[in-house]
mmCIF file with all atom_site columns, C-alpha atoms and ligand atoms in Angstrom:
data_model
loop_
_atom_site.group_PDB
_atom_site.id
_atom_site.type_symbol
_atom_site.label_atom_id
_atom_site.label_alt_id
_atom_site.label_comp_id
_atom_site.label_asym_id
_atom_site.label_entity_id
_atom_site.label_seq_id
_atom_site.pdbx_PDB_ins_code
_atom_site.Cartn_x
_atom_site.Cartn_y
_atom_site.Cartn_z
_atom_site.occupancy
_atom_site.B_iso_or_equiv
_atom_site.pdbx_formal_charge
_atom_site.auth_seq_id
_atom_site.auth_comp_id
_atom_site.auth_asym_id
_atom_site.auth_atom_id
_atom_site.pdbx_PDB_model_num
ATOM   1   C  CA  . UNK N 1 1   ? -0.377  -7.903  -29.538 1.00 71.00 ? 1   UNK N CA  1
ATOM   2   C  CA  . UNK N 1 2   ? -2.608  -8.093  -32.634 1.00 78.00 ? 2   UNK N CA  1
ATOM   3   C  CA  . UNK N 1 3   ? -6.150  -8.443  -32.300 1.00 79.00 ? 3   UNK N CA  1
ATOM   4   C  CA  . UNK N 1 4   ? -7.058  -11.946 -33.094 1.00 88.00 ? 4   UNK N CA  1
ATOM   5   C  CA  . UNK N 1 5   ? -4.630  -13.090 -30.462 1.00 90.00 ? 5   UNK N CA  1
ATOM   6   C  CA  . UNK N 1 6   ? -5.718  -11.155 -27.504 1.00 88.00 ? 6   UNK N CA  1
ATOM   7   C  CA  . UNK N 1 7   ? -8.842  -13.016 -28.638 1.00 92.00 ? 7   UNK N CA  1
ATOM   8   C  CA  . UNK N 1 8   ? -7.305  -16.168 -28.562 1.00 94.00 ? 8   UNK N CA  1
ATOM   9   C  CA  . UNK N 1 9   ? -5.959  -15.064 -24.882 1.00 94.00 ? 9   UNK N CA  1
ATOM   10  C  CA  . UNK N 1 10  ? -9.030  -14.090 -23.435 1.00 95.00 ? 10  UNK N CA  1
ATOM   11  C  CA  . UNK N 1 11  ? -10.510 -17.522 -24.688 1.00 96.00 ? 11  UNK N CA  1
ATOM   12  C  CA  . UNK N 1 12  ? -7.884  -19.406 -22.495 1.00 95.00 ? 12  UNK N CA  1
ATOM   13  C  CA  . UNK N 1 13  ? -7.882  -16.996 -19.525 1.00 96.00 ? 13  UNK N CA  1
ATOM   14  C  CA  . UNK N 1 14  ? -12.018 -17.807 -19.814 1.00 97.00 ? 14  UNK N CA  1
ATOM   15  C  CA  . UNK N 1 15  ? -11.135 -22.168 -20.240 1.00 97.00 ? 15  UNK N CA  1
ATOM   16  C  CA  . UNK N 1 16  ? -8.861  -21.568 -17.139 1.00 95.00 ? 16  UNK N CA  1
ATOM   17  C  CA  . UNK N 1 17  ? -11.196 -19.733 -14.764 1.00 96.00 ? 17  UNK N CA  1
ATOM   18  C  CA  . UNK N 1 18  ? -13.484 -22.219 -15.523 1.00 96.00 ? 18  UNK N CA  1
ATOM   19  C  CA  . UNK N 1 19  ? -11.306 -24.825 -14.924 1.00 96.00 ? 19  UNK N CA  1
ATOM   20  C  CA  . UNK N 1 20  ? -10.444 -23.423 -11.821 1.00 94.00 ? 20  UNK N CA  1
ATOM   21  C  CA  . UNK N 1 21  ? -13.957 -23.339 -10.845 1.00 95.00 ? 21  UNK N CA  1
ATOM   22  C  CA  . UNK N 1 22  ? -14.231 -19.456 -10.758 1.00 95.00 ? 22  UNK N CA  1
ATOM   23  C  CA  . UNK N 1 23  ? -16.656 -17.102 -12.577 1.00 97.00 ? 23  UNK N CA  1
ATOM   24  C  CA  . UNK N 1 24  ? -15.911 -15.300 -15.544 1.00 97.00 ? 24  UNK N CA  1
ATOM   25  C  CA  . UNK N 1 25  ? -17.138 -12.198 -14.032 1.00 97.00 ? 25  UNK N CA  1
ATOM   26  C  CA  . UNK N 1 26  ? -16.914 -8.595  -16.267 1.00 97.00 ? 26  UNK N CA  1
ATOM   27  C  CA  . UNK N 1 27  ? -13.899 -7.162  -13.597 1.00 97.00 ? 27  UNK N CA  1
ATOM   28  C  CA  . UNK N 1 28  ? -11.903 -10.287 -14.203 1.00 98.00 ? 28  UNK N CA  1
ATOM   29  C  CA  . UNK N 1 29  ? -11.891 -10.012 -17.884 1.00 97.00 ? 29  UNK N CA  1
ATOM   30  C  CA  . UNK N 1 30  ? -11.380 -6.348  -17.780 1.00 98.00 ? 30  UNK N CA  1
ATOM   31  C  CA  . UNK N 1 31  ? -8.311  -6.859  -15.625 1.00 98.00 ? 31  UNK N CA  1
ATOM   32  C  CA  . UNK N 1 32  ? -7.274  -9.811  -18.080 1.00 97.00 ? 32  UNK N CA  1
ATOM   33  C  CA  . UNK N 1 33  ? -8.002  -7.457  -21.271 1.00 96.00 ? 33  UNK N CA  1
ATOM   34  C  CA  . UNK N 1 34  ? -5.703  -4.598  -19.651 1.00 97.00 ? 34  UNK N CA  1
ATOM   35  C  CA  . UNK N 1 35  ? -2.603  -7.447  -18.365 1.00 96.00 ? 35  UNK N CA  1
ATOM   36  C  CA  . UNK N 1 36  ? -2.562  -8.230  -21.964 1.00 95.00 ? 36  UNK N CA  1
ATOM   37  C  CA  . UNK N 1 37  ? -2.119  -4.931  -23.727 1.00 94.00 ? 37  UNK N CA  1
ATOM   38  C  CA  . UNK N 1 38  ? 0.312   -4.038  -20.641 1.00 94.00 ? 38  UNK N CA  1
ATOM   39  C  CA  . UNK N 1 39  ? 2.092   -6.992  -19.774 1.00 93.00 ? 39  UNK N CA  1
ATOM   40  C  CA  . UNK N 1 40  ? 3.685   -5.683  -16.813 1.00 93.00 ? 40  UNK N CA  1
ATOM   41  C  CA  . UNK N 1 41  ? 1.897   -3.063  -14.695 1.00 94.00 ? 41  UNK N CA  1
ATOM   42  C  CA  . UNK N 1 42  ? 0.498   -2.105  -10.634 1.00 94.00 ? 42  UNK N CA  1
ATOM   43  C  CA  . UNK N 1 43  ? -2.907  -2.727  -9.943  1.00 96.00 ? 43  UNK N CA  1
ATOM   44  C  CA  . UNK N 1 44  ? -3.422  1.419   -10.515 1.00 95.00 ? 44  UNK N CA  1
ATOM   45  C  CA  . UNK N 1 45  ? -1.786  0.913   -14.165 1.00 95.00 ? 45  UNK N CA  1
ATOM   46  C  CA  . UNK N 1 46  ? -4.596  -2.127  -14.764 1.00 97.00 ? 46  UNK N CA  1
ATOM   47  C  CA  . UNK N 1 47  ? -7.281  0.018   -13.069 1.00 98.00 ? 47  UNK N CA  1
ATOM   48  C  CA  . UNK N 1 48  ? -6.679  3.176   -14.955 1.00 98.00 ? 48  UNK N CA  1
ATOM   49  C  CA  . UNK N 1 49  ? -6.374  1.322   -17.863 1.00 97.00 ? 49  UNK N CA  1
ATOM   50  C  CA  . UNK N 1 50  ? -9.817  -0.641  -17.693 1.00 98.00 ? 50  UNK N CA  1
ATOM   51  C  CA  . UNK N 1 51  ? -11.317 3.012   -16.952 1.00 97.00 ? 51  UNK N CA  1
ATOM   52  C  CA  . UNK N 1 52  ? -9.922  4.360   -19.632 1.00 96.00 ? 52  UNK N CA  1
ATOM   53  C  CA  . UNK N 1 53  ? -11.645 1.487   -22.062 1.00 93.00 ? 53  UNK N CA  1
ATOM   54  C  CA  . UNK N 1 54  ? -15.054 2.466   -19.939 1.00 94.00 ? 54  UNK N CA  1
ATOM   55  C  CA  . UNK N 1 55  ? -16.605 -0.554  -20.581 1.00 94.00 ? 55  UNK N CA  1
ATOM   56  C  CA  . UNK N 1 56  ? -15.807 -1.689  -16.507 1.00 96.00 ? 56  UNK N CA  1
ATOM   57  C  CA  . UNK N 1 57  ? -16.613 -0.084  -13.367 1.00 95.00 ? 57  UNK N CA  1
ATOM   58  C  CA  . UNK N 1 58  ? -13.741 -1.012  -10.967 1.00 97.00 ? 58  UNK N CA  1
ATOM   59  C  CA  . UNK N 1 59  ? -11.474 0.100   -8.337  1.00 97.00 ? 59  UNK N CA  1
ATOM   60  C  CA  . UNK N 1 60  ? -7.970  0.126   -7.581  1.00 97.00 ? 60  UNK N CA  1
ATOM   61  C  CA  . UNK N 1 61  ? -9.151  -2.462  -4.289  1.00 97.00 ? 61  UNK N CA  1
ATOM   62  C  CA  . UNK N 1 62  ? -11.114 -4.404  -6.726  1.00 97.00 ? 62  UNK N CA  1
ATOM   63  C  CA  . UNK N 1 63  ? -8.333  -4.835  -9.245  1.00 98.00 ? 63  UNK N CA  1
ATOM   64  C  CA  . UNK N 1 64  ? -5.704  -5.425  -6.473  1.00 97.00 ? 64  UNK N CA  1
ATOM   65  C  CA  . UNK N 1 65  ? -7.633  -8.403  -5.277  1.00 97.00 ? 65  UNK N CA  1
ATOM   66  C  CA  . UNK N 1 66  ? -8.132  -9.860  -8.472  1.00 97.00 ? 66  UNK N CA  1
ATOM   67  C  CA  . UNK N 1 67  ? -4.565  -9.457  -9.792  1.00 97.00 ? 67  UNK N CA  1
ATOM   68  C  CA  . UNK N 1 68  ? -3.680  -10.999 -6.090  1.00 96.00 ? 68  UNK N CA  1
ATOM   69  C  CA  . UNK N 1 69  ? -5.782  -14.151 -6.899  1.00 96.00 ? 69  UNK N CA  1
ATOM   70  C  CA  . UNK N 1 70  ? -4.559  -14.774 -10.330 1.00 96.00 ? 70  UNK N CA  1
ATOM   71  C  CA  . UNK N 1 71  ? -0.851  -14.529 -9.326  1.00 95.00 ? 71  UNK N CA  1
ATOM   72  C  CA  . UNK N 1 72  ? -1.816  -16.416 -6.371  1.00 94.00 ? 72  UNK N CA  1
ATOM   73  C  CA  . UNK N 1 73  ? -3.446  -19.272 -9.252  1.00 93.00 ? 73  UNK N CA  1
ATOM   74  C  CA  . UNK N 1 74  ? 0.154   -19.202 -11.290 1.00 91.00 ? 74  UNK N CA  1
ATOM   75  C  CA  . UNK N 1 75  ? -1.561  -16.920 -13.530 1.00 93.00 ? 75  UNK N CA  1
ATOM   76  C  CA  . UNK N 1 76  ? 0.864   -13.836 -13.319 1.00 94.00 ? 76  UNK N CA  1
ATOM   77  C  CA  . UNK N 1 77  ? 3.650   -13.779 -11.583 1.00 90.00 ? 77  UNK N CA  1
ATOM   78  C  CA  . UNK N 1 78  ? 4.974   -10.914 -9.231  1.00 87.00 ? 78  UNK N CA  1
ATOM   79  C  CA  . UNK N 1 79  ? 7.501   -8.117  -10.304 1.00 85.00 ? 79  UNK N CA  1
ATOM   80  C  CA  . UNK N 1 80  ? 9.597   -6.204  -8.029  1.00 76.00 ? 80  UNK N CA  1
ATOM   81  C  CA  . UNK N 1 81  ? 9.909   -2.799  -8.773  1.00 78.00 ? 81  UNK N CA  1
ATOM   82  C  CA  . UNK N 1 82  ? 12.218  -0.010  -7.425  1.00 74.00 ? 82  UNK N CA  1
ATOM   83  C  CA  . UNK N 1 83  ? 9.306   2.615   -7.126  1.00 78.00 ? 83  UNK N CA  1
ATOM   84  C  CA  . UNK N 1 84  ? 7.998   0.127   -4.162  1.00 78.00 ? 84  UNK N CA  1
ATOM   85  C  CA  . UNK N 1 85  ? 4.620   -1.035  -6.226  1.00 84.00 ? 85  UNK N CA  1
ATOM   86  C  CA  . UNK N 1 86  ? 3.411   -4.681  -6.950  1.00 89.00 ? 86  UNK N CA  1
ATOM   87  C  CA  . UNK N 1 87  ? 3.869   -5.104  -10.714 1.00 92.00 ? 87  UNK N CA  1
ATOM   88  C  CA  . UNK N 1 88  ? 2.183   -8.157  -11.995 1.00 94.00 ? 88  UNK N CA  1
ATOM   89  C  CA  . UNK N 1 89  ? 3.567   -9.870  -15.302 1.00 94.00 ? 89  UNK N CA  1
ATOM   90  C  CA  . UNK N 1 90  ? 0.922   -11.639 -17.551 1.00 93.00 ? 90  UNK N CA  1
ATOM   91  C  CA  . UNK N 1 91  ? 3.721   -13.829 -18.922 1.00 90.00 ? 91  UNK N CA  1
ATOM   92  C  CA  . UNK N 1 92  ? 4.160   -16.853 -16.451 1.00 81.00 ? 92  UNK N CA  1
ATOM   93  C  CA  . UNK N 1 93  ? 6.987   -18.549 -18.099 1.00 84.00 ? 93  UNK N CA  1
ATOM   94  C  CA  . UNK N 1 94  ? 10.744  -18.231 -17.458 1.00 86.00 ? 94  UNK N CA  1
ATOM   95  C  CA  . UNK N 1 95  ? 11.792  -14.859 -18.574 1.00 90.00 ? 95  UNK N CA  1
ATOM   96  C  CA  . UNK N 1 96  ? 14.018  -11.683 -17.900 1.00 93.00 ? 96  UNK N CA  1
ATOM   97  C  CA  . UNK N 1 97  ? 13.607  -8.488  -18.118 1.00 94.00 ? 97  UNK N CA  1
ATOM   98  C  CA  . UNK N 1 98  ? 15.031  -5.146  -18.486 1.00 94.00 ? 98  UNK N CA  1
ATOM   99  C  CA  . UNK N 1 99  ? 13.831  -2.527  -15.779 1.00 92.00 ? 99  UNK N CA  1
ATOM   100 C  CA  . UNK N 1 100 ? 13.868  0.673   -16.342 1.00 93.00 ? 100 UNK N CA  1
ATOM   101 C  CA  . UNK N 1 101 ? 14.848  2.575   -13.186 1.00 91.00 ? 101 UNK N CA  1
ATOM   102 C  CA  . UNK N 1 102 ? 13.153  6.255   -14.770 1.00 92.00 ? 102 UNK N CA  1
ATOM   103 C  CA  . UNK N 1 103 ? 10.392  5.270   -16.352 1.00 90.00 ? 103 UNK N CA  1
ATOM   104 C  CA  . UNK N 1 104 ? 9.518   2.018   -14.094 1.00 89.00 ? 104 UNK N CA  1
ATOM   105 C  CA  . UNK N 1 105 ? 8.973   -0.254  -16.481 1.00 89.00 ? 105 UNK N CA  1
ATOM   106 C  CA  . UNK N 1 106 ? 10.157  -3.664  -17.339 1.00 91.00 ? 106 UNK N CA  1
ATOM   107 C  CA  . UNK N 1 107 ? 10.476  -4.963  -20.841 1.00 92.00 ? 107 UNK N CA  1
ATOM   108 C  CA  . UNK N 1 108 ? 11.175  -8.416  -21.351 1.00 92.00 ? 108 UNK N CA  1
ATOM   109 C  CA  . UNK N 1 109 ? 14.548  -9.841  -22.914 1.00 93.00 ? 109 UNK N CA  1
ATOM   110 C  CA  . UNK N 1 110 ? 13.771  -12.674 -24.766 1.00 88.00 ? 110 UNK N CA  1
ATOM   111 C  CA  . UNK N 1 111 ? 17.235  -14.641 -24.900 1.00 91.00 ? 111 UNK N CA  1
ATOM   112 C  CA  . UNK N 1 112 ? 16.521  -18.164 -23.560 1.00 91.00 ? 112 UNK N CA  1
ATOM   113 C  CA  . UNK N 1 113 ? 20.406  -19.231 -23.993 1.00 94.00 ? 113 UNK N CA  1
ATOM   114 C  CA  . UNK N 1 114 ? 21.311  -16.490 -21.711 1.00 94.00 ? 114 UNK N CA  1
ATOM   115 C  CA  . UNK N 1 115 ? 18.766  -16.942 -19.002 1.00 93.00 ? 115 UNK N CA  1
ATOM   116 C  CA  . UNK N 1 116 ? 19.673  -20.653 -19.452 1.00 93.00 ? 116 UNK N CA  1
ATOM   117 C  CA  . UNK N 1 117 ? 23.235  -20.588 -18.640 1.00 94.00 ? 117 UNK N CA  1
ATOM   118 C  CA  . UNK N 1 118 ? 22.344  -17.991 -15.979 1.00 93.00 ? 118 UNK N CA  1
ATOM   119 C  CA  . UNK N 1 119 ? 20.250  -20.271 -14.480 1.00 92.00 ? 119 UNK N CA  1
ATOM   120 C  CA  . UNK N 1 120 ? 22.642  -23.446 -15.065 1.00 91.00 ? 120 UNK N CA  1
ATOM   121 C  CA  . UNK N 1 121 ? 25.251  -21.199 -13.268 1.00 91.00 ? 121 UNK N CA  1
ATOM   122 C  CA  . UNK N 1 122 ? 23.215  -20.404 -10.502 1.00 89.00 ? 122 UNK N CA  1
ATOM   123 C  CA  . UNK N 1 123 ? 20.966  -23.111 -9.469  1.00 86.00 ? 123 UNK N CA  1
ATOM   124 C  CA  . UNK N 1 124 ? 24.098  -24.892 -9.252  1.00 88.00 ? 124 UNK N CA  1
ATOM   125 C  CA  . UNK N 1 125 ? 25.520  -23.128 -6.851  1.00 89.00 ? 125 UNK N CA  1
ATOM   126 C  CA  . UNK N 1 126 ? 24.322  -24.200 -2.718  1.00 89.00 ? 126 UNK N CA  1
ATOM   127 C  CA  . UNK N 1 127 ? 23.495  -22.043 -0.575  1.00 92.00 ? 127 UNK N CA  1
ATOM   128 C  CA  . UNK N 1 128 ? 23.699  -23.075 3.312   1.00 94.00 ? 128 UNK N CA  1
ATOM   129 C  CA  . UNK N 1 129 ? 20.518  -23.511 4.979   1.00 96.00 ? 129 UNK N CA  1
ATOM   130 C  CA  . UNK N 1 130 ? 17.984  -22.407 1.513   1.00 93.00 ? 130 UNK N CA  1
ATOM   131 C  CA  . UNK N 1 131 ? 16.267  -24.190 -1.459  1.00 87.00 ? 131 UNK N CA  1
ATOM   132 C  CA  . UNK N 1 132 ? 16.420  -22.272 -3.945  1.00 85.00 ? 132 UNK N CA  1
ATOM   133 C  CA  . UNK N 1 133 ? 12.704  -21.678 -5.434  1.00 83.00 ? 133 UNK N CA  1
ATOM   134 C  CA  . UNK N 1 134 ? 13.645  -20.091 -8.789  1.00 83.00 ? 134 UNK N CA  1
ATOM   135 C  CA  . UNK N 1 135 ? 15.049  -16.747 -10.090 1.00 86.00 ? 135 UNK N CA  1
ATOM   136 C  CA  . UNK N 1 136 ? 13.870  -13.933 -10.925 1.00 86.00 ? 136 UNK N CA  1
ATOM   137 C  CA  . UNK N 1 137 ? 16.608  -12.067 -12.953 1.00 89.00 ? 137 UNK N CA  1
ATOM   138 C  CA  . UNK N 1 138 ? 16.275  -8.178  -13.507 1.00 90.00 ? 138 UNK N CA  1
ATOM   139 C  CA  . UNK N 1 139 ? 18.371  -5.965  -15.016 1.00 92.00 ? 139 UNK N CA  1
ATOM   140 C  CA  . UNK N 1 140 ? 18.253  -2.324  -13.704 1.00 92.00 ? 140 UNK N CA  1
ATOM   141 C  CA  . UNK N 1 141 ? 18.941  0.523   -16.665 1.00 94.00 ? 141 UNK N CA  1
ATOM   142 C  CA  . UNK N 1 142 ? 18.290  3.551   -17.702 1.00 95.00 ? 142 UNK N CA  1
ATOM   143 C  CA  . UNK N 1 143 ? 17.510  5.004   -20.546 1.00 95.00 ? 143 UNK N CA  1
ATOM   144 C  CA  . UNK N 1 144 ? 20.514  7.087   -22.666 1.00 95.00 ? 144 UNK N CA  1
ATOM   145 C  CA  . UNK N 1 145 ? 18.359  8.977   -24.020 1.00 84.00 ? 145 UNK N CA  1
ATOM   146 C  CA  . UNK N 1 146 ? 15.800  12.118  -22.146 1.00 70.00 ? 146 UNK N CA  1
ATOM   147 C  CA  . UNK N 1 147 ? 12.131  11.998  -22.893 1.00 65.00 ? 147 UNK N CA  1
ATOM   148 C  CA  . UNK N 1 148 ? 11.401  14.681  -25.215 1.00 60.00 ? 148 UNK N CA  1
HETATM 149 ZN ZN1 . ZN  Z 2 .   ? 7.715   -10.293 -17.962 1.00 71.21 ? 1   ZN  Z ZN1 1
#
């Protein structure tokens, strides 16, 4: 993401807080600041990466409570991930991705015809005694190639 639109982000995610009558406190922005450059990561990923930056003093509780609340405000949504961690994803609208069962991380496919006539397909379907609430479409992989 180039620099003048992380800007732009971090502007918004501010508006919104506000909005949502909650501080703009220094750990919330860090945790923001790292979503963005990560898109989709654990609450150890985000805290790692905000001590990394060393501008933030946090910890992995901290940053786990805050990602919690923002999902929990539409903000992120959750990930499911095959290493049993919470990932969080800063991108909130309708999306799949491609996980990656080695490396644990998902990378988003950005087809909206596909995930359109998946989801046509699907959400027409019934099934007995749900609602469905929406989808959340992940395709497991691995990489062909070894790490060198
Ligand atoms: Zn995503």
């Amino acid at each position: 993401m180039e620099k003048t639109d992380i800007e732009r982000r971090m502007a918004e995610f501010r508006s919104r807080l506000k909005k949502l009558g909650l501080k703009v406190t220094a750990q919330r922005t860090a945790v923001h600041e790292a979503m963005l450059k990560l898109g989709h990561a654990s609450a150890d990923m985000v805290t790692e990466e905000i001590l990394r930056e060393g501008k933030t003093k946090v910890t992995v509780a901290s940053v786990y409570n805050i990602l919690t609340q923002l999902a929990s405000l539409d903000l992120y949504q959750h990930r499911m991930s095959s290493n049993n961690k919470m990932y969080f994803d800063v991108n909130n609208r309708k999306h799949m991705h491609l996980y990656d069962t080695v490396n644990h991380v998902h990378m988003e496919i950005s087809d909206d015809i596909l995930y359109k006539n998946i989801e046509d397909m699907l959400l027409s379907k019934r099934f007995k005694g749900f609602k469905v609430d929406g989808l959340d479409i992940q395709i497991l992989a691995h990489p062909t190639r070894r790490k060198r």
